[in-house]
Amino acid sequence: MTPARPTMVDGTDGAPGGRAPSARPTAKVAVVGAGSVGATLAYAILTRGAAREVVLYDIDTAKVRAQALDLAHGIQFVPMAHVDGSDDVQACAAADVVVVTAGVKMKPGQTRIDLAAKTIALVRELMPQLVHVAPDAVYVMVTNPVDVVTYAALRYSGLPRAQVLGSGTVLDSSRFRYLIAQHVGVAVQNVHAYIAGEHGDTAVPLWTSATIGGVPLLDLEPLPGRESLTEPARQAIAHDVVHSAYEIIAGKGATNYAIGLAGSRIVEAIVNDEHRVMPVSSLLEDYRGIGGVCLSVPTMVDHDGAGQLLSTPMSEAEVTALRHSADTLRAAAVQFDL
Ligand SMILES: NC(=O)c1ccc[n+]([C@@H]2O[C@H](COP(=O)([O-])OP(=O)(O)OC[C@H]3O[C@@H](n4cnc5c(N)ncnc54)[C@H](O)[C@@H]3O)[C@@H](O)[C@H]2O)c1
């Protein structure tokens, strides 16, 4: 039986102009959670022309309608696309990519562990509903704690490993590249460097494999007027990568722009079958002896989701730190009965 189409913000059945949807060889992206991150991610997808159909789904009816309307009113100024918002999960039907940003607000007196437990319960309820309507989608988890959420989503969806990935350290790596670029005095686009492991306190900066213009970063002579990248300077950068989110949250309540762009870039890599190397979070089976945990290492992202993991060169200290990150995440998963 064909499920009934949901009612959308424009009062139609979801098809542009109220007509039956035509088969378009272009992507439909569903964003679950129309909060700061979900709405900004949808905005980034639209401005970058990454999808022809963007659907927001949220349990907050008034908010999801408002966000979708606000985005839809700007369509004239971006590559052609259709935007809708709904409180019915059916809106996500047949999406090519589903990005999950749905989150639970922290209540006064609640701990981070309480919040994480509530979030895992949300994933447990949400994933089967989403998979029911969009079984072929690639799922990109953004909700924190993202590595544990990705592991939970994989488990509760029953989908194959490649089809469920997390935004992982894509954002952390862009912060890392930004800080290196600032220190060295080059364009951020010329810095190739990754943060691996947990999106969080045990994140691992991969200095050994970092390069600028093909020159290993650790061998790079300082440019005129610039400080060399000493051990204390490297430690300060690594610290800022992890802690800058706290400063942003203290100042404006949430981080949304950089994660919106990072999430949109992951969506594009999937939709366009780019085979792009990104540090997304996915289930490791036997990566340098690490398995049974979702975390980030440089990974080929294509139409099927998280593909080949790269054996990026790592020092012994970096591998030890990655194992520590994996142990921390595995312990968190056990704590939530995953
Ligand atoms: N992975 C990263 O790099 C990264 C970066 C920034 C934020 N985040 C995470 O993204 C998440 C969202 O952040 P935010 O600032 O947008 O929060 P927010 O509170 O503004 O938005 C969350 C939205 O989720 C909706 N929601 C709750 N339960 C739902 C359900 N069952 N189905 C559909 N929608 C539901 C809420 O109504 C709300 O609109 C948080 O977990 C945050 O920590 C992750």
Coordinates of C-alpha atoms and ligand atoms in Angstrom, one line a residue:
M1 CA 0.0 0.0 0.0
T2 CA 1.3 3.4 -0.9
P3 CA 1.5 5.5 2.3
A4 CA -0.4 8.8 2.3
R5 CA 1.7 11.9 1.7
P6 CA 2.0 14.2 4.6
T7 CA 0.6 17.7 4.6
M8 CA 3.4 20.2 4.1
V9 CA 3.9 23.8 5.1
D10 CA 2.5 25.1 1.8
G11 CA -0.7 23.1 2.4
T12 CA -0.1 20.7 -0.6
D13 CA 0.6 17.1 -0.5
G14 CA 4.3 17.8 -0.8
A15 CA 4.7 17.7 -4.5
P16 CA 5.8 21.0 -6.1
G17 CA 2.7 23.0 -7.2
G18 CA 0.5 20.3 -5.7
R19 CA 1.1 17.9 -8.6
A20 CA 2.2 14.3 -8.3
P21 CA 6.0 14.2 -7.8
S22 CA 8.0 13.6 -11.1
A23 CA 10.9 11.3 -11.1
R24 CA 14.0 13.6 -10.8
P25 CA 17.5 12.3 -11.0
T26 CA 18.4 14.7 -8.2
A27 CA 18.7 14.3 -4.5
K28 CA 16.2 14.5 -1.7
V29 CA 17.7 15.3 1.6
A30 CA 15.8 15.0 4.9
V31 CA 17.0 16.9 7.9
V32 CA 15.6 15.6 11.2
G33 CA 15.5 18.3 13.9
A34 CA 14.8 21.8 12.8
G35 CA 16.8 23.5 15.6
S36 CA 19.9 25.7 15.2
V37 CA 22.0 23.0 13.6
G38 CA 19.3 21.4 11.4
A39 CA 18.1 24.8 10.0
T40 CA 21.6 26.0 9.3
L41 CA 22.5 22.7 7.7
A42 CA 19.4 23.0 5.5
Y43 CA 20.4 26.6 4.6
A44 CA 24.0 25.4 3.7
I45 CA 22.6 22.6 1.5
L46 CA 20.4 25.1 -0.3
T47 CA 23.0 27.8 -0.8
R48 CA 25.5 25.2 -2.1
G49 CA 22.8 23.7 -4.4
A50 CA 23.5 20.2 -2.9
A51 CA 19.9 18.9 -3.3
R52 CA 16.7 19.6 -5.3
E53 CA 14.4 18.7 -2.4
V54 CA 15.1 19.5 1.2
V55 CA 12.6 18.4 3.9
L56 CA 12.8 19.3 7.5
Y57 CA 11.1 17.0 10.0
D58 CA 10.6 17.9 13.7
I59 CA 8.2 17.1 16.4
D60 CA 7.7 20.8 17.1
T61 CA 5.0 21.6 14.5
A62 CA 5.1 25.4 14.7
K63 CA 8.9 25.5 14.6
V64 CA 9.4 23.2 11.7
R65 CA 6.8 25.0 9.6
A66 CA 8.4 28.4 10.5
Q67 CA 11.9 27.2 9.6
A68 CA 10.8 25.6 6.3
L69 CA 8.8 28.8 5.3
D70 CA 11.8 31.1 6.1
L71 CA 14.1 28.9 4.0
A72 CA 11.5 28.5 1.2
H73 CA 11.2 32.3 0.9
G74 CA 14.8 32.6 -0.1
I75 CA 14.8 30.0 -2.9
Q76 CA 14.7 32.7 -5.5
F77 CA 18.3 33.6 -4.6
V78 CA 19.9 30.1 -4.6
P79 CA 20.0 27.2 -7.1
M80 CA 16.5 25.8 -7.7
A81 CA 15.2 23.5 -4.9
H82 CA 12.0 22.7 -3.1
V83 CA 11.7 23.0 0.7
D84 CA 9.2 21.6 3.0
G85 CA 8.8 21.1 6.7
S86 CA 6.5 18.6 8.5
D87 CA 5.9 17.0 11.9
D88 CA 5.1 13.8 10.1
V89 CA 8.0 11.4 9.6
Q90 CA 6.5 10.4 6.3
A91 CA 7.9 13.6 4.9
C92 CA 11.3 11.9 4.9
A93 CA 10.0 9.1 2.6
A94 CA 12.4 8.0 -0.1
A95 CA 15.1 10.5 0.9
D96 CA 18.6 9.8 -0.5
V97 CA 20.3 11.2 2.6
V98 CA 18.8 11.7 6.1
V99 CA 20.7 14.0 8.4
V100 CA 19.8 13.5 12.1
T101 CA 20.2 16.6 14.2
A102 CA 17.3 16.0 16.6
G103 CA 18.4 16.7 20.1
V104 CA 17.1 16.8 23.7
K105 CA 17.4 20.1 25.6
M106 CA 19.3 19.9 28.8
K107 CA 17.0 20.6 31.8
P108 CA 18.2 22.3 35.0
G109 CA 19.9 19.9 37.3
Q110 CA 20.4 17.3 34.5
T111 CA 23.9 15.9 34.0
R112 CA 25.6 15.2 30.6
I113 CA 25.1 11.5 31.3
D114 CA 21.3 12.0 31.8
L115 CA 21.2 14.0 28.6
A116 CA 23.2 11.3 26.7
A117 CA 20.8 8.6 28.0
K118 CA 17.8 10.5 26.8
T119 CA 19.5 11.1 23.5
I120 CA 20.2 7.3 23.0
A121 CA 16.5 6.7 23.9
L122 CA 15.5 9.2 21.2
V123 CA 17.7 7.4 18.6
R124 CA 16.2 4.1 19.6
E125 CA 12.7 5.4 18.9
L126 CA 13.5 7.5 15.9
M127 CA 15.7 5.2 13.7
P128 CA 13.2 2.4 13.0
Q129 CA 10.6 5.0 12.0
L130 CA 13.0 6.7 9.6
V131 CA 14.3 3.4 8.2
H132 CA 10.7 2.4 7.6
V133 CA 10.1 5.4 5.3
A134 CA 13.6 5.8 3.9
P135 CA 15.3 2.3 3.8
D136 CA 17.8 3.2 1.1
A137 CA 19.0 6.5 2.5
V138 CA 22.5 7.1 3.8
Y139 CA 22.1 8.3 7.4
V140 CA 24.4 11.1 8.7
M141 CA 24.2 11.4 12.4
V142 CA 25.1 14.9 13.9
T143 CA 23.4 14.7 17.3
N144 CA 25.8 14.5 20.2
P145 CA 27.5 12.5 21.6
V146 CA 27.9 11.8 17.9
D147 CA 30.1 8.7 18.0
V148 CA 27.9 6.9 20.5
V149 CA 24.8 8.1 18.7
T150 CA 26.2 6.7 15.4
Y151 CA 26.8 3.4 17.1
A152 CA 23.3 3.4 18.5
A153 CA 21.8 4.4 15.2
L154 CA 23.6 1.5 13.4
R155 CA 22.4 -0.9 16.0
Y156 CA 18.7 0.3 16.2
S157 CA 18.4 0.7 12.4
G158 CA 19.7 -2.8 11.5
L159 CA 21.3 -1.1 8.4
P160 CA 24.7 -2.2 7.0
R161 CA 27.8 -0.4 8.3
A162 CA 28.3 1.9 5.3
Q163 CA 24.8 3.3 5.4
V164 CA 25.1 4.9 8.9
L165 CA 27.9 7.4 9.6
G166 CA 28.4 10.3 11.9
S167 CA 29.7 13.8 11.2
G168 CA 32.5 12.8 13.6
T169 CA 35.6 14.9 13.5
V170 CA 34.8 16.6 10.1
L171 CA 34.1 19.8 12.1
D172 CA 37.1 19.3 14.5
S173 CA 39.3 18.8 11.5
S174 CA 38.1 22.1 9.9
R175 CA 38.8 23.9 13.2
F176 CA 42.3 22.2 13.2
R177 CA 43.1 23.3 9.7
Y178 CA 41.9 26.8 10.4
L179 CA 44.1 27.1 13.5
I180 CA 47.1 25.7 11.6
A181 CA 46.5 28.1 8.7
Q182 CA 46.3 31.0 11.1
H183 CA 49.6 30.0 12.8
V184 CA 51.5 29.3 9.6
G185 CA 50.1 32.1 7.5
V186 CA 48.7 30.1 4.5
A187 CA 45.2 29.7 3.1
V188 CA 43.2 27.1 5.1
Q189 CA 42.4 25.3 1.8
N190 CA 46.2 24.5 1.5
V191 CA 46.3 22.7 4.8
H192 CA 45.7 18.9 4.8
A193 CA 45.3 17.6 8.3
Y194 CA 42.9 15.5 10.3
I195 CA 41.6 15.0 13.8
A196 CA 40.8 11.4 14.4
G197 CA 39.0 9.5 17.2
E198 CA 36.2 10.9 19.3
H199 CA 34.4 14.1 18.5
G200 CA 35.1 15.3 22.0
D201 CA 37.7 15.3 24.8
T202 CA 39.8 12.4 23.5
A203 CA 40.1 13.7 19.9
V204 CA 43.5 12.9 18.3
P205 CA 45.3 15.5 16.2
L206 CA 47.2 13.7 13.4
W207 CA 50.3 15.9 13.2
T208 CA 52.5 13.2 11.5
S209 CA 50.4 13.1 8.3
A210 CA 49.6 16.9 8.2
T211 CA 50.9 18.6 5.0
I212 CA 50.9 22.1 3.4
G213 CA 51.6 22.2 -0.3
G214 CA 52.9 18.6 -0.1
V215 CA 55.4 19.5 2.6
P216 CA 55.0 17.6 5.9
L217 CA 53.8 20.2 8.4
L218 CA 56.4 19.2 11.0
D219 CA 59.2 19.9 8.4
L220 CA 57.9 23.2 7.3
E221 CA 60.2 26.2 7.7
P222 CA 58.4 29.1 9.3
L223 CA 57.3 31.7 6.8
P224 CA 58.9 35.2 7.2
G225 CA 57.5 36.9 10.4
R226 CA 55.9 33.7 11.6
E227 CA 56.6 31.6 14.7
S228 CA 57.7 28.0 14.2
L229 CA 55.2 25.3 15.2
T230 CA 56.8 24.3 18.5
E231 CA 55.4 21.6 20.8
P232 CA 53.7 24.2 23.0
A233 CA 52.2 25.8 19.9
R234 CA 50.9 22.4 18.8
Q235 CA 49.4 21.7 22.2
A236 CA 47.7 25.1 22.2
I237 CA 46.1 24.3 18.8
A238 CA 45.0 20.8 19.9
H239 CA 43.5 22.3 23.0
D240 CA 41.6 25.0 21.1
V241 CA 40.2 22.4 18.6
V242 CA 38.5 20.6 21.5
H243 CA 37.6 23.7 23.6
S244 CA 36.5 26.3 21.1
A245 CA 33.0 24.8 21.0
Y246 CA 32.6 25.6 24.7
E247 CA 33.5 29.3 24.0
I248 CA 31.0 29.5 21.2
I249 CA 28.2 27.9 23.2
A250 CA 29.0 30.2 26.2
G251 CA 28.8 33.2 23.9
K252 CA 25.7 32.4 21.7
G253 CA 24.1 29.2 23.1
A254 CA 24.9 26.8 20.3
T255 CA 27.3 26.2 17.4
N256 CA 25.6 26.1 14.1
Y257 CA 27.4 27.7 11.1
A258 CA 30.6 25.5 10.8
I259 CA 28.7 22.3 11.6
G260 CA 26.1 23.4 9.0
L261 CA 28.7 23.7 6.4
A262 CA 30.6 20.6 7.4
G263 CA 27.3 18.6 7.4
S264 CA 26.4 20.0 4.0
R265 CA 29.8 19.0 2.6
I266 CA 29.3 15.4 3.8
V267 CA 25.8 15.3 2.1
E268 CA 27.4 16.5 -1.1
A269 CA 30.1 13.8 -1.0
I270 CA 27.3 11.2 -0.7
V271 CA 24.9 12.7 -3.2
N272 CA 27.6 13.3 -5.9
D273 CA 29.4 10.0 -5.2
E274 CA 32.6 11.9 -4.7
H275 CA 34.8 9.3 -3.1
R276 CA 36.0 12.2 -0.9
V277 CA 38.3 11.5 2.0
M278 CA 36.6 12.9 5.2
P279 CA 37.1 12.0 8.9
V280 CA 33.5 10.8 9.4
S281 CA 32.6 8.5 12.3
S282 CA 31.8 4.9 11.3
L283 CA 32.0 1.4 12.7
L284 CA 35.6 0.2 12.9
E285 CA 36.0 -3.5 12.5
D286 CA 39.8 -4.0 12.6
Y287 CA 41.5 -0.7 12.1
R288 CA 45.0 -0.9 13.6
G289 CA 43.6 -3.5 15.9
I290 CA 40.6 -1.3 16.9
G291 CA 37.1 -2.7 16.4
G292 CA 33.5 -2.7 17.8
V293 CA 33.3 1.1 18.1
C294 CA 32.3 4.1 16.0
L295 CA 34.9 6.8 15.7
S296 CA 36.6 8.9 13.0
V297 CA 39.5 8.1 10.8
P298 CA 40.1 9.4 7.2
T299 CA 37.3 7.6 5.3
M300 CA 36.3 7.5 1.6
V301 CA 32.7 8.9 1.4
D302 CA 30.7 8.0 -1.7
H303 CA 27.1 7.3 -2.8
D304 CA 27.0 4.2 -0.5
G305 CA 28.1 6.2 2.6
A306 CA 31.2 5.4 4.6
G307 CA 33.6 3.3 2.5
Q308 CA 37.2 2.4 2.7
L309 CA 39.2 3.6 5.8
L310 CA 42.6 5.0 4.9
S311 CA 45.8 3.8 6.6
T312 CA 46.9 7.3 7.2
P313 CA 50.4 7.4 8.6
M314 CA 50.4 7.8 12.4
S315 CA 53.2 7.9 15.0
E316 CA 53.1 5.4 17.9
A317 CA 51.8 8.2 20.2
E318 CA 49.0 8.9 17.8
V319 CA 48.0 5.2 17.6
T320 CA 48.1 5.0 21.4
A321 CA 45.9 8.1 21.7
L322 CA 43.4 6.6 19.1
R323 CA 43.2 3.4 21.1
H324 CA 42.5 5.4 24.3
S325 CA 39.8 7.3 22.4
A326 CA 38.3 4.0 21.2
D327 CA 38.4 2.6 24.8
T328 CA 36.6 5.7 26.1
L329 CA 33.8 5.4 23.5
R330 CA 33.4 1.7 24.0
A331 CA 33.0 2.3 27.8
A332 CA 30.3 5.0 27.0
A333 CA 28.5 2.5 24.7
V334 CA 28.5 -0.1 27.5
Q335 CA 27.2 2.5 29.9
F336 CA 24.1 2.9 27.7
D337 CA 23.6 -0.9 27.2
L338 CA 24.6 -0.7 23.5
Ligands
LIG1 N1 28.4 16.6 15.7 C1 28.8 17.9 15.8 O1 29.9 18.3 15.3 C2 27.8 18.8 16.4 C3 28.0 20.2 16.3 C4 27.0 21.1 16.9 C5 25.9 20.5 17.5 N2 25.7 19.2 17.5 C6 24.5 18.6 18.1 O2 23.4 18.7 17.3 C7 22.2 18.5 18.1 C8 21.2 19.6 17.8 O3 21.7 20.9 18.2 P1 20.8 22.2 18.1 O4 21.6 23.3 18.7 O5 20.2 22.3 16.7 O6 19.6 21.8 19.2 P2 18.1 22.5 19.2 O7 17.6 22.2 20.5 O8 18.1 23.8 18.6 O9 17.3 21.6 18.1 C9 17.0 20.2 18.3 C10 15.7 20.0 17.6 O10 15.4 18.6 17.7 C11 14.0 18.4 17.7 N3 13.6 17.1 18.2 C12 13.6 16.6 19.4 N4 13.2 15.3 19.4 C13 12.9 15.0 18.1 C14 12.3 13.9 17.5 N5 12.1 12.7 18.2 N6 12.1 13.9 16.1 C15 12.4 15.1 15.4 N7 12.9 16.2 16.0 C16 13.1 16.2 17.3 C17 13.6 19.6 18.7 O11 12.2 19.9 18.6 C18 14.5 20.7 18.2 O12 13.8 21.5 17.3 C19 22.7 18.5 19.5 O13 22.8 17.2 20.0 C20 24.1 19.1 19.4 O14 24.9 18.7 20.5 C21 26.6 18.3 17.0

